[in-house]
Short mmCIF file of C-alpha atoms in Angstrom, two decimals:
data_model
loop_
_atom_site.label_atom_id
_atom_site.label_comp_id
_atom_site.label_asym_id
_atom_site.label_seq_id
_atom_site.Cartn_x
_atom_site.Cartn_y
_atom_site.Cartn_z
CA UNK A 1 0.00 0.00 0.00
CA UNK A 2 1.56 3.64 -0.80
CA UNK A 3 1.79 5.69 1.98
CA UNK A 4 -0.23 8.58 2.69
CA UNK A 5 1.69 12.20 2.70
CA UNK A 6 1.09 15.68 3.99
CA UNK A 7 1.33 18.52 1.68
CA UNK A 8 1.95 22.14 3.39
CA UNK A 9 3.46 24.68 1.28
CA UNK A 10 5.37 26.85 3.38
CA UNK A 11 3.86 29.83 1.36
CA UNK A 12 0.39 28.77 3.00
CA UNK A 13 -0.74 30.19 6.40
CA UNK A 14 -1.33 27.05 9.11
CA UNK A 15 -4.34 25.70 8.99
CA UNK A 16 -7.39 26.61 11.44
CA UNK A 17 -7.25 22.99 12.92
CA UNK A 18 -5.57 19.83 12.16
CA UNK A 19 -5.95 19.28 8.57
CA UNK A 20 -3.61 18.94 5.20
CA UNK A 21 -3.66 21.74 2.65
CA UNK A 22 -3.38 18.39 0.46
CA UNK A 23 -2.84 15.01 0.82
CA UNK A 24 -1.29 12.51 -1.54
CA UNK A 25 -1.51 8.51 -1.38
CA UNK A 26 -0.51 6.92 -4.79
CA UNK A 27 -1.12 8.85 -7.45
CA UNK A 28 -4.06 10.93 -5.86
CA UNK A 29 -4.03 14.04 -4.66
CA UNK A 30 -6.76 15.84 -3.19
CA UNK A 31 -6.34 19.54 -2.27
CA UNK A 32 -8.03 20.83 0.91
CA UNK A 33 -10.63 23.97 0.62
CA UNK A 34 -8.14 27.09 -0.31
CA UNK A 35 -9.00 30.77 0.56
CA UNK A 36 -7.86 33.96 -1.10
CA UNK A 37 -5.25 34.78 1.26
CA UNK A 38 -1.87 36.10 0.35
CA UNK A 39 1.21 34.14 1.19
CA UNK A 40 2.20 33.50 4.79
CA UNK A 41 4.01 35.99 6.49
CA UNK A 42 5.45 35.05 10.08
CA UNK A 43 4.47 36.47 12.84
CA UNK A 44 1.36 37.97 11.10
CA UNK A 45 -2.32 36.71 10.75
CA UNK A 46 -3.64 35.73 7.30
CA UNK A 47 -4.44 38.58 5.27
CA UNK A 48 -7.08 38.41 2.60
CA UNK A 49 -5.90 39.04 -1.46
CA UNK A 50 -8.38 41.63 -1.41
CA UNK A 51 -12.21 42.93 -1.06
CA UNK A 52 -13.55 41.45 -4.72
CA UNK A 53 -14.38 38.30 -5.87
CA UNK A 54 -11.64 39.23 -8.74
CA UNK A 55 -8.46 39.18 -6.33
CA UNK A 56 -10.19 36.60 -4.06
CA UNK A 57 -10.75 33.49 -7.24
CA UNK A 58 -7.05 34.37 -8.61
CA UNK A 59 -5.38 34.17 -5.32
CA UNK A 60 -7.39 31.45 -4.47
CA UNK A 61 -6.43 30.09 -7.60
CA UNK A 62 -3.02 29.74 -7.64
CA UNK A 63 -3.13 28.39 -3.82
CA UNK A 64 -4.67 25.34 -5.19
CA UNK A 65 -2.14 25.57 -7.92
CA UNK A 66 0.74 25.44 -5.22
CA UNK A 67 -0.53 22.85 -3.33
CA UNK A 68 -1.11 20.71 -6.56
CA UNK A 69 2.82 21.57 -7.40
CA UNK A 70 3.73 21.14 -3.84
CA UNK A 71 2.30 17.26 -4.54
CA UNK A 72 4.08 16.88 -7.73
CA UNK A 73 0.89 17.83 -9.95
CA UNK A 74 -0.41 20.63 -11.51
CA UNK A 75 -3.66 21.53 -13.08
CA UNK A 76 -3.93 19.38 -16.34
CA UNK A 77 -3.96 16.46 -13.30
CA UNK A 78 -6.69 18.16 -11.84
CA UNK A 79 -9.87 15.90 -12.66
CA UNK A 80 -12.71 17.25 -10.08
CA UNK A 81 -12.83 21.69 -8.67
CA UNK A 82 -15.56 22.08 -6.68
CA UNK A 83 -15.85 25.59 -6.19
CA UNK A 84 -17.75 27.01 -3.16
CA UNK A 85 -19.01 30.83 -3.57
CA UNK A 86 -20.95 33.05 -0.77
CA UNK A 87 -22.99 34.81 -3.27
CA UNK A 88 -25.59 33.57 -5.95
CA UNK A 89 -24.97 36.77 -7.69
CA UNK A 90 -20.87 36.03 -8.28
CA UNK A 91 -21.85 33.12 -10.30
CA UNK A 92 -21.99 34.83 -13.34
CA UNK A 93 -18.64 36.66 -13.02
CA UNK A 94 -16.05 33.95 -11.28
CA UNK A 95 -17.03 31.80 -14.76
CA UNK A 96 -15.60 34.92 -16.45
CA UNK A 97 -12.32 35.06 -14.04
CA UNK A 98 -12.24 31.12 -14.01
CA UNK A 99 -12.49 30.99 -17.80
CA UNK A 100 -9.71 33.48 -18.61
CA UNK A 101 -7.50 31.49 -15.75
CA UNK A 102 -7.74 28.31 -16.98
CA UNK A 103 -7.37 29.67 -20.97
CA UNK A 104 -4.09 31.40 -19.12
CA UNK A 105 -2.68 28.47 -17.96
CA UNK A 106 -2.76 26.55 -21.04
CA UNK A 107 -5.29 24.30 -19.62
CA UNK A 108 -6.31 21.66 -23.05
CA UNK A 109 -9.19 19.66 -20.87
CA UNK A 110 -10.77 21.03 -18.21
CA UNK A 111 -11.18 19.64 -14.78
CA UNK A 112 -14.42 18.73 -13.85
CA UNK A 113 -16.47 21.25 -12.08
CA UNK A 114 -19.14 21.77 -9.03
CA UNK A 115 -20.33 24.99 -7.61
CA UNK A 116 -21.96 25.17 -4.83
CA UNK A 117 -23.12 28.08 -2.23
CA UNK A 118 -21.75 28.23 0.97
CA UNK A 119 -20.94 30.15 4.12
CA UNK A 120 -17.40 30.93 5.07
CA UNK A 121 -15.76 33.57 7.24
CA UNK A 122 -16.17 37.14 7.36
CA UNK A 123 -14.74 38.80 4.31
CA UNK A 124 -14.08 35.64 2.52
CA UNK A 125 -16.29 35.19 -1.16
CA UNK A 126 -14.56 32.05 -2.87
CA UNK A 127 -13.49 28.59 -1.97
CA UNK A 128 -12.03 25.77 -4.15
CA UNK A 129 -10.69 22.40 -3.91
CA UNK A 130 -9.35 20.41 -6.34
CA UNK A 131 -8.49 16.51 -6.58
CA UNK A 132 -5.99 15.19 -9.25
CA UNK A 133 -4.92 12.03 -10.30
CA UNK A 134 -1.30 11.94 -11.58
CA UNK A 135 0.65 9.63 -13.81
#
């Protein structure tokens, strides 16, 4: 059996509680829920990319991206994003931002995708997870 591994990117602030920003066994990797914040800095609390759903779904973005590089993936591994958004009304525009990402990266076949509408901490508009299967 392969053993199961912790992925933390140092760039990442610590988690609220004891969970993985990612977790690889085999050639699966599943990336935890990842906010818009800004790298870690030490000694300071996580700060938030910004006030608009814009800043929030890129920086959010390329956390999932670092965790998935972190695990030896990146996103044409990515088979499943479930995205997770506080606002019916920011439907319409994080397609847009996601869209132009994706075309950005080079992406040929997209992951999978799930959005669904959740509630998550004060001044926080976008979640996303992301599981990939690699090799």
């Amino acid at each position: 059996m392969s053993e199961k591994t912790a992925i933390n990117p140092e760039s990442h602030p610590a988690a609220p509680a004891k969970f993985s920003h990612g977790v690889r066994k085999g050639n699966i990797l599943q990336v935890a829920g990842q906010v818009g914040y800004l790298p870690a800095v030490d000694g300071r609390a996580p700060a938030v990319a910004g006030p608009t759903l814009r800043e929030q779904t890129l920086q959010t973005l390329e956390n999932v991206r670092s965790v998935l590089e972190a695990g030896d993936a990146g996103w044409d591994d990515a088979v499943m994003i479930r995205v997770y958004l506080t606002d019916t009304a920011h439907f319409a525009e994080m397609n847009e931002i996601y869209n132009a990402y994706f075309e950005e990266q080079g992406v040929k076949v997209p992951a999978a995708r799930t959005t669904v509408y959740v509630g998550l901490p004060a001044g926080l508009l976008i979640e996303i997870d992301a599981l990939a299967v690699l090799g």
